[in-house]
Amino acid sequence: MEFVLHSYYRIPIILIFYIIGIDYTYSSITIDTTLKRKKLIALPVVYYTPDTRWGFGAAGVFSFNFKTDTLNARYSNISFGFAYTQNKQLSVYIPYQLYVLNRKVWIYGELGFYNYIYSFYGIGNNSPILLEEKYSVQFPRIRIAPLIKLMKNHYLGMRFSRDQFKYLKYDTSGQLIAHSILGSISGTSSNLGIIYNFDSRDIPLYPSKGILFESYVYTENTWLASDYHFSKVSIDFSQYINLKKNLIFATNIIHQISFGDVPFHQLPTIGGPKKLRGYIDGRYRDKMLLILQFELRQKLNKYLGMVAFWGIGEISPNYDELKLKYIYPNFGVGLRIVLDQKQKYNLRLDYGFGKNSNGFYLTLGEAF
């Protein structure tokens, strides 16, 4: 679960969360056995935003090996996050990565339930911040991708995703309440597709070398019990180079394009803790997305690290309408606190700057 504060939120509150989190982390529960190693890391969550008022919850990760795994097998992990606010909003978020039969089978995805408030700024590049409208929506989420190992580092499988949206409240003067935007009426998004991955990373949570290439194509249609009819292609490429001891250079390229009648909540987006930090999550959205990100990661000592990141991104309805004036740059710096020495699992604190925008991010794990 990501907790994000932007310039108009109260930064000192997130620092309270940070202090509480460290104390709890180093009293985390660790259980080791010969063939079934397990570890639980948990952090309490306390935060405040104008839209939610006070929020409380927890976030963490449970790591383990299956009994059939070898001693040096890659750990499976189930992350979790949940929060409840004074405005009776609820988020439950459970992403998972399972490596079965010594990585011959790879299963990952997410289970979740959200009853929360979000922002919509319009579709396309001409979406000024003044057009922001808030909406409250409730939806359960299921995402699962089972893959089978074809050969060393190569995986092929299927991808299924389902979100069932129920709108609870709209801004009284926005586009969504007028239902002029596709997806602004309660409905179900359900899709099925094919996925191919290449993974040569040494450590999934904090790689020092290797490549992760994730690609999929999926379709939504009535035969999948979806209320929408469209397709999407996605490519996500990350490379990690160890420049010298404790210094890593990471590169990330994301390209997504959608075809058909796409609801606004399924369009590719810029912003948030993973895609161009410094922009509000979902600040820009359209049918086509292209992002290029870089990050230098320097380990300072056993428990601390720091990063510098920068990148550019663009959205467009199609390739023909790509324009240089609509390129969105970002840059920023961050601090890393190591929660697990073996898996390199980090608490991430980033401050990013975008075009007329900035944001503070506190979450678990790396952006890419």
CSV table of C-alpha atoms in Angstrom, one decimal:
chain,number,residue,atom,x,y,z
A,1,MET,CA,0.0,0.0,0.0
A,2,GLU,CA,1.3,3.4,-0.9
A,3,PHE,CA,0.8,6.5,1.2
A,4,VAL,CA,1.4,9.7,-0.8
A,5,LEU,CA,1.5,13.3,0.4
A,6,HIS,CA,1.6,16.2,-2.0
A,7,SER,CA,2.6,19.8,-1.4
A,8,TYR,CA,-0.9,20.8,-0.1
A,9,TYR,CA,-0.9,18.0,2.5
A,10,ARG,CA,0.6,18.1,6.0
A,11,ILE,CA,4.1,16.8,5.8
A,12,PRO,CA,4.8,16.5,9.6
A,13,ILE,CA,2.1,13.8,9.9
A,14,ILE,CA,4.0,11.5,7.6
A,15,LEU,CA,7.1,11.9,9.7
A,16,ILE,CA,5.2,10.6,12.7
A,17,PHE,CA,4.4,7.5,10.6
A,18,TYR,CA,8.1,7.2,9.7
A,19,ILE,CA,9.3,7.2,13.3
A,20,ILE,CA,6.6,4.8,14.5
A,21,GLY,CA,7.4,2.5,11.6
A,22,ILE,CA,11.1,2.1,12.4
A,23,ASP,CA,10.5,1.1,16.0
A,24,TYR,CA,8.1,-1.6,15.0
A,25,THR,CA,10.1,-3.0,12.1
A,26,TYR,CA,13.1,-4.0,14.2
A,27,SER,CA,10.9,-6.0,16.5
A,28,SER,CA,9.6,-7.9,13.5
A,29,ILE,CA,9.0,-11.6,13.8
A,30,THR,CA,11.5,-14.0,12.3
A,31,ILE,CA,11.2,-17.8,12.1
A,32,ASP,CA,13.8,-19.9,10.4
A,33,THR,CA,13.7,-23.7,9.7
A,34,THR,CA,15.8,-25.8,7.4
A,35,LEU,CA,13.6,-26.0,4.4
A,36,LYS,CA,10.7,-23.6,5.2
A,37,ARG,CA,12.0,-20.2,6.1
A,38,LYS,CA,9.5,-17.6,7.1
A,39,LYS,CA,9.7,-13.9,8.0
A,40,LEU,CA,7.1,-11.2,8.8
A,41,ILE,CA,7.8,-7.5,8.7
A,42,ALA,CA,5.0,-5.2,9.7
A,43,LEU,CA,4.6,-1.4,10.1
A,44,PRO,CA,1.8,0.6,11.7
A,45,VAL,CA,0.3,3.3,9.6
A,46,VAL,CA,-0.8,6.7,10.8
A,47,TYR,CA,-1.6,9.5,8.3
A,48,TYR,CA,-3.7,12.6,7.6
A,49,THR,CA,-5.1,14.1,4.4
A,50,PRO,CA,-8.0,16.7,4.0
A,51,ASP,CA,-10.0,14.1,2.0
A,52,THR,CA,-9.7,11.3,4.6
A,53,ARG,CA,-9.0,13.0,7.9
A,54,TRP,CA,-7.0,10.7,10.1
A,55,GLY,CA,-6.2,7.2,8.8
A,56,PHE,CA,-4.9,4.2,10.7
A,57,GLY,CA,-3.8,0.8,9.6
A,58,ALA,CA,-0.8,-1.4,8.9
A,59,ALA,CA,1.5,-2.5,6.0
A,60,GLY,CA,4.1,-5.2,5.6
A,61,VAL,CA,5.3,-8.3,3.9
A,62,PHE,CA,5.4,-12.0,4.7
A,63,SER,CA,8.2,-13.9,3.0
A,64,PHE,CA,8.7,-17.7,2.9
A,65,ASN,CA,9.9,-20.7,0.9
A,66,PHE,CA,7.9,-23.8,0.1
A,67,LYS,CA,9.1,-27.1,1.6
A,68,THR,CA,10.1,-28.4,-1.8
A,69,ASP,CA,12.4,-25.4,-2.5
A,70,THR,CA,16.2,-25.6,-2.2
A,71,LEU,CA,18.0,-23.6,0.5
A,72,ASN,CA,19.0,-20.9,-1.9
A,73,ALA,CA,15.7,-20.7,-3.7
A,74,ARG,CA,14.1,-17.3,-4.3
A,75,TYR,CA,11.7,-16.2,-1.6
A,76,SER,CA,8.0,-16.0,-2.2
A,77,ASN,CA,6.3,-13.0,-0.6
A,78,ILE,CA,2.8,-11.7,0.2
A,79,SER,CA,2.6,-8.0,0.9
A,80,PHE,CA,-0.3,-6.4,2.7
A,81,GLY,CA,-1.7,-3.0,3.6
A,82,PHE,CA,-4.9,-1.8,5.0
A,83,ALA,CA,-6.2,1.5,6.3
A,84,TYR,CA,-9.4,2.9,7.8
A,85,THR,CA,-10.1,6.6,8.0
A,86,GLN,CA,-12.3,8.9,10.1
A,87,ASN,CA,-14.5,9.4,7.0
A,88,LYS,CA,-15.2,5.6,7.0
A,89,GLN,CA,-13.0,4.9,4.0
A,90,LEU,CA,-11.3,1.5,3.8
A,91,SER,CA,-8.5,0.1,1.7
A,92,VAL,CA,-7.2,-3.5,1.8
A,93,TYR,CA,-4.3,-4.3,-0.5
A,94,ILE,CA,-2.6,-7.8,-0.8
A,95,PRO,CA,-0.2,-8.1,-3.7
A,96,TYR,CA,1.7,-11.4,-3.9
A,97,GLN,CA,4.6,-13.1,-5.7
A,98,LEU,CA,4.8,-16.9,-5.4
A,99,TYR,CA,7.7,-19.0,-6.8
A,100,VAL,CA,6.7,-22.7,-6.8
A,101,LEU,CA,8.8,-25.8,-7.5
A,102,ASN,CA,12.1,-23.8,-7.5
A,103,ARG,CA,10.8,-21.1,-9.9
A,104,LYS,CA,9.3,-23.6,-12.4
A,105,VAL,CA,6.0,-21.9,-11.7
A,106,TRP,CA,5.6,-18.2,-11.0
A,107,ILE,CA,2.3,-16.8,-9.8
A,108,TYR,CA,1.7,-13.1,-9.0
A,109,GLY,CA,-1.1,-10.7,-8.7
A,110,GLU,CA,-3.2,-8.8,-6.2
A,111,LEU,CA,-6.3,-9.2,-4.0
A,112,GLY,CA,-7.9,-6.0,-2.7
A,113,PHE,CA,-11.0,-4.1,-1.6
A,114,TYR,CA,-11.2,-0.4,-1.9
A,115,ASN,CA,-13.7,2.1,-0.5
A,116,TYR,CA,-11.9,5.4,-1.1
A,117,ILE,CA,-11.8,8.8,-2.6
A,118,TYR,CA,-9.9,9.6,-5.9
A,119,SER,CA,-9.2,12.5,-8.2
A,120,PHE,CA,-10.0,12.9,-11.9
A,121,TYR,CA,-8.6,15.7,-14.0
A,122,GLY,CA,-9.9,14.8,-17.4
A,123,ILE,CA,-8.5,12.8,-20.3
A,124,GLY,CA,-5.5,14.0,-22.4
A,125,ASN,CA,-2.9,16.7,-22.0
A,126,ASN,CA,-5.4,19.6,-21.8
A,127,SER,CA,-6.4,18.8,-18.2
A,128,PRO,CA,-5.5,21.7,-15.9
A,129,ILE,CA,-5.3,21.2,-12.2
A,130,LEU,CA,-8.4,23.5,-11.8
A,131,LEU,CA,-10.5,20.8,-13.4
A,132,GLU,CA,-9.8,18.4,-10.5
A,133,GLU,CA,-12.9,16.6,-9.3
A,134,LYS,CA,-13.2,14.2,-6.4
A,135,TYR,CA,-15.2,11.0,-6.5
A,136,SER,CA,-15.8,8.1,-4.1
A,137,VAL,CA,-15.9,4.6,-5.3
A,138,GLN,CA,-16.0,1.1,-3.9
A,139,PHE,CA,-14.6,-2.0,-5.6
A,140,PRO,CA,-13.2,-5.4,-5.0
A,141,ARG,CA,-10.1,-6.4,-7.1
A,142,ILE,CA,-8.8,-9.7,-8.3
A,143,ARG,CA,-5.6,-10.0,-10.3
A,144,ILE,CA,-3.8,-13.2,-11.0
A,145,ALA,CA,-1.0,-14.2,-13.5
A,146,PRO,CA,0.2,-17.8,-13.4
A,147,LEU,CA,3.3,-18.4,-15.5
A,148,ILE,CA,5.3,-21.6,-16.4
A,149,LYS,CA,9.0,-21.6,-17.0
A,150,LEU,CA,9.9,-22.3,-20.6
A,151,MET,CA,13.7,-22.1,-20.2
A,152,LYS,CA,16.1,-20.3,-18.0
A,153,ASN,CA,14.6,-16.8,-17.2
A,154,HIS,CA,11.8,-17.2,-19.7
A,155,TYR,CA,8.1,-17.4,-18.5
A,156,LEU,CA,4.8,-17.7,-20.4
A,157,GLY,CA,1.3,-17.6,-18.9
A,158,MET,CA,-2.1,-16.1,-18.6
A,159,ARG,CA,-3.4,-12.9,-16.9
A,160,PHE,CA,-6.8,-12.3,-15.4
A,161,SER,CA,-8.1,-9.1,-13.8
A,162,ARG,CA,-11.5,-8.0,-12.5
A,163,ASP,CA,-12.6,-4.8,-10.8
A,164,GLN,CA,-16.3,-4.2,-9.9
A,165,PHE,CA,-16.9,-0.5,-9.5
A,166,LYS,CA,-19.7,1.0,-7.4
A,167,TYR,CA,-19.8,4.8,-7.3
A,168,LEU,CA,-20.7,6.3,-3.9
A,169,LYS,CA,-20.3,10.1,-4.5
A,170,TYR,CA,-19.4,12.6,-7.2
A,171,ASP,CA,-18.4,16.2,-7.3
A,172,THR,CA,-21.6,18.1,-7.9
A,173,SER,CA,-20.2,20.2,-10.8
A,174,GLY,CA,-17.9,17.7,-12.6
A,175,GLN,CA,-17.9,15.6,-15.7
A,176,LEU,CA,-18.3,12.3,-13.9
A,177,ILE,CA,-21.7,13.2,-12.3
A,178,ALA,CA,-23.0,14.2,-15.8
A,179,HIS,CA,-21.9,10.7,-17.0
A,180,SER,CA,-20.2,12.2,-20.0
A,181,ILE,CA,-17.0,10.2,-19.4
A,182,LEU,CA,-17.0,6.4,-20.2
A,183,GLY,CA,-16.6,4.5,-17.0
A,184,SER,CA,-18.4,7.1,-14.8
A,185,ILE,CA,-21.3,4.7,-14.2
A,186,SER,CA,-21.0,1.8,-11.9
A,187,GLY,CA,-19.8,-1.3,-13.8
A,188,THR,CA,-17.4,-4.2,-14.1
A,189,SER,CA,-14.0,-4.3,-15.7
A,190,SER,CA,-13.0,-7.9,-16.4
A,191,ASN,CA,-10.1,-9.0,-18.8
A,192,LEU,CA,-8.1,-12.0,-19.8
A,193,GLY,CA,-4.8,-12.1,-21.7
A,194,ILE,CA,-1.4,-13.6,-22.4
A,195,ILE,CA,1.7,-12.6,-20.6
A,196,TYR,CA,5.4,-13.2,-21.3
A,197,ASN,CA,8.2,-12.3,-18.8
A,198,PHE,CA,12.0,-12.5,-18.9
A,199,ASP,CA,13.6,-12.3,-15.4
A,200,SER,CA,17.3,-12.5,-14.7
A,201,ARG,CA,17.4,-10.3,-11.6
A,202,ASP,CA,19.6,-11.5,-8.7
A,203,ILE,CA,17.2,-10.3,-5.9
A,204,PRO,CA,13.7,-9.3,-6.9
A,205,LEU,CA,13.0,-6.7,-4.3
A,206,TYR,CA,16.3,-4.8,-4.7
A,207,PRO,CA,18.2,-6.0,-7.8
A,208,SER,CA,21.9,-5.2,-8.2
A,209,LYS,CA,22.1,-6.8,-11.7
A,210,GLY,CA,19.9,-8.3,-14.3
A,211,ILE,CA,16.8,-7.6,-16.4
A,212,LEU,CA,13.1,-7.8,-15.8
A,213,PHE,CA,10.9,-7.6,-19.0
A,214,GLU,CA,7.2,-7.9,-18.5
A,215,SER,CA,4.8,-7.9,-21.4
A,216,TYR,CA,1.1,-8.7,-21.8
A,217,VAL,CA,-1.8,-8.2,-24.2
A,218,TYR,CA,-5.4,-8.6,-22.9
A,219,THR,CA,-9.0,-8.0,-24.0
A,220,GLU,CA,-12.2,-7.0,-22.3
A,221,ASN,CA,-15.5,-8.2,-23.6
A,222,THR,CA,-19.0,-9.2,-22.6
A,223,TRP,CA,-18.1,-12.9,-22.7
A,224,LEU,CA,-15.8,-12.1,-19.7
A,225,ALA,CA,-18.7,-10.5,-17.9
A,226,SER,CA,-17.2,-7.0,-18.6
A,227,ASP,CA,-19.3,-3.9,-19.2
A,228,TYR,CA,-16.6,-2.7,-21.6
A,229,HIS,CA,-15.0,-3.7,-24.9
A,230,PHE,CA,-11.4,-2.8,-25.5
A,231,SER,CA,-7.8,-4.2,-25.6
A,232,LYS,CA,-4.5,-3.2,-24.1
A,233,VAL,CA,-0.8,-4.0,-24.8
A,234,SER,CA,1.8,-3.3,-22.1
A,235,ILE,CA,5.6,-3.5,-22.1
A,236,ASP,CA,7.6,-2.8,-18.9
A,237,PHE,CA,11.4,-3.2,-19.1
A,238,SER,CA,13.8,-2.7,-16.2
A,239,GLN,CA,17.6,-3.1,-16.2
A,240,TYR,CA,20.0,-3.0,-13.2
A,241,ILE,CA,23.7,-2.4,-13.5
A,242,ASN,CA,26.2,-2.6,-10.6
A,243,LEU,CA,28.5,0.4,-11.4
A,244,LYS,CA,30.7,-0.3,-8.4
A,245,LYS,CA,30.4,-1.5,-4.8
A,246,ASN,CA,27.1,-0.4,-3.4
A,247,LEU,CA,26.2,1.8,-6.4
A,248,ILE,CA,23.5,0.6,-8.8
A,249,PHE,CA,22.1,2.3,-11.9
A,250,ALA,CA,18.5,1.3,-12.7
A,251,THR,CA,16.6,2.0,-15.9
A,252,ASN,CA,12.9,1.6,-16.5
A,253,ILE,CA,10.8,1.9,-19.8
A,254,ILE,CA,7.0,1.6,-19.8
A,255,HIS,CA,4.9,1.6,-22.9
A,256,GLN,CA,1.2,1.0,-22.9
A,257,ILE,CA,-1.4,1.4,-25.6
A,258,SER,CA,-5.2,0.7,-25.6
A,259,PHE,CA,-7.6,0.1,-28.4
A,260,GLY,CA,-11.4,0.5,-28.4
A,261,ASP,CA,-13.8,2.1,-25.9
A,262,VAL,CA,-11.7,2.4,-22.8
A,263,PRO,CA,-13.3,3.5,-19.5
A,264,PHE,CA,-11.3,6.3,-17.8
A,265,HIS,CA,-10.3,4.2,-14.9
A,266,GLN,CA,-8.5,1.7,-17.2
A,267,LEU,CA,-6.5,4.2,-19.2
A,268,PRO,CA,-2.7,4.3,-18.8
A,269,THR,CA,-1.8,7.1,-16.3
A,270,ILE,CA,1.2,9.2,-15.3
A,271,GLY,CA,1.9,9.9,-11.6
A,272,GLY,CA,2.1,8.2,-8.2
A,273,PRO,CA,4.9,6.4,-6.4
A,274,LYS,CA,5.9,4.2,-9.4
A,275,LYS,CA,5.4,6.2,-12.7
A,276,LEU,CA,7.1,9.6,-12.6
A,277,ARG,CA,7.2,10.5,-8.9
A,278,GLY,CA,6.4,14.2,-8.5
A,279,TYR,CA,3.0,14.0,-10.2
A,280,ILE,CA,-0.3,13.2,-8.4
A,281,ASP,CA,-1.4,9.6,-9.1
A,282,GLY,CA,-3.5,9.6,-12.2
A,283,ARG,CA,-2.7,13.2,-13.0
A,284,TYR,CA,-2.6,12.6,-16.8
A,285,ARG,CA,-4.3,9.7,-18.6
A,286,ASP,CA,-4.9,8.7,-22.2
A,287,LYS,CA,-4.9,5.7,-24.5
A,288,MET,CA,-1.1,5.7,-25.0
A,289,LEU,CA,1.6,6.0,-22.5
A,290,LEU,CA,5.4,6.2,-22.8
A,291,ILE,CA,7.7,6.6,-19.7
A,292,LEU,CA,11.5,6.5,-19.4
A,293,GLN,CA,12.9,6.5,-15.8
A,294,PHE,CA,16.4,6.4,-14.3
A,295,GLU,CA,17.6,5.9,-10.8
A,296,LEU,CA,21.0,5.9,-9.0
A,297,ARG,CA,20.9,3.8,-5.8
A,298,GLN,CA,23.8,4.3,-3.3
A,299,LYS,CA,24.0,2.1,-0.2
A,300,LEU,CA,25.4,4.2,2.7
A,301,ASN,CA,25.8,1.5,5.3
A,302,LYS,CA,24.1,-1.7,6.6
A,303,TYR,CA,20.8,0.1,7.3
A,304,LEU,CA,20.6,3.2,5.1
A,305,GLY,CA,20.7,4.1,1.4
A,306,MET,CA,19.9,7.0,-0.8
A,307,VAL,CA,18.8,7.5,-4.4
A,308,ALA,CA,18.5,10.1,-7.1
A,309,PHE,CA,15.9,9.7,-9.8
A,310,TRP,CA,14.8,11.4,-13.0
A,311,GLY,CA,12.7,10.7,-16.1
A,312,ILE,CA,10.3,11.8,-18.7
A,313,GLY,CA,6.9,10.6,-19.8
A,314,GLU,CA,4.2,11.4,-22.3
A,315,ILE,CA,0.5,10.5,-23.0
A,316,SER,CA,-1.4,10.7,-26.2
A,317,PRO,CA,-4.5,9.3,-27.8
A,318,ASN,CA,-2.3,7.7,-30.5
A,319,TYR,CA,1.2,7.8,-32.0
A,320,ASP,CA,0.3,10.5,-34.5
A,321,GLU,CA,-0.5,13.0,-31.8
A,322,LEU,CA,2.8,12.7,-29.8
A,323,LYS,CA,4.1,16.2,-29.3
A,324,LEU,CA,7.3,17.4,-27.6
A,325,LYS,CA,5.5,20.2,-25.8
A,326,TYR,CA,3.5,17.6,-23.8
A,327,ILE,CA,6.6,15.8,-22.4
A,328,TYR,CA,6.4,15.6,-18.6
A,329,PRO,CA,9.8,15.5,-16.8
A,330,ASN,CA,10.5,14.6,-13.2
A,331,PHE,CA,13.4,14.4,-10.8
A,332,GLY,CA,13.9,13.8,-7.1
A,333,VAL,CA,15.9,12.2,-4.3
A,334,GLY,CA,15.1,9.6,-1.7
A,335,LEU,CA,16.1,7.7,1.4
A,336,ARG,CA,16.1,4.0,2.0
A,337,ILE,CA,15.8,2.2,5.3
A,338,VAL,CA,16.7,-1.5,5.1
A,339,LEU,CA,14.1,-3.7,6.8
A,340,ASP,CA,15.4,-7.1,5.7
A,341,GLN,CA,19.2,-7.5,5.0
A,342,LYS,CA,18.9,-10.8,3.1
A,343,GLN,CA,16.1,-9.9,0.7
A,344,LYS,CA,17.0,-6.1,0.6
A,345,TYR,CA,13.5,-5.1,1.5
A,346,ASN,CA,13.4,-1.4,2.0
A,347,LEU,CA,11.2,1.3,3.5
A,348,ARG,CA,11.1,4.0,0.7
A,349,LEU,CA,10.9,7.7,1.3
A,350,ASP,CA,11.0,9.8,-1.9
A,351,TYR,CA,10.5,13.5,-2.8
A,352,GLY,CA,9.8,14.1,-6.4
A,353,PHE,CA,9.3,17.2,-8.6
A,354,GLY,CA,7.3,17.4,-11.8
A,355,LYS,CA,6.1,20.2,-14.1
A,356,ASN,CA,4.3,22.5,-11.6
A,357,SER,CA,3.9,19.6,-9.2
A,358,ASN,CA,5.7,17.8,-6.4
A,359,GLY,CA,5.0,15.0,-4.0
A,360,PHE,CA,6.3,13.1,-1.0
A,361,TYR,CA,6.1,9.3,-1.1
A,362,LEU,CA,6.4,6.8,1.8
A,363,THR,CA,5.9,3.1,0.9
A,364,LEU,CA,7.5,-0.3,0.9
A,365,GLY,CA,9.7,-1.6,-1.9
A,366,GLU,CA,11.2,0.1,-4.9
A,367,ALA,CA,9.5,2.0,-7.7
A,368,PHE,CA,10.9,-0.4,-10.3
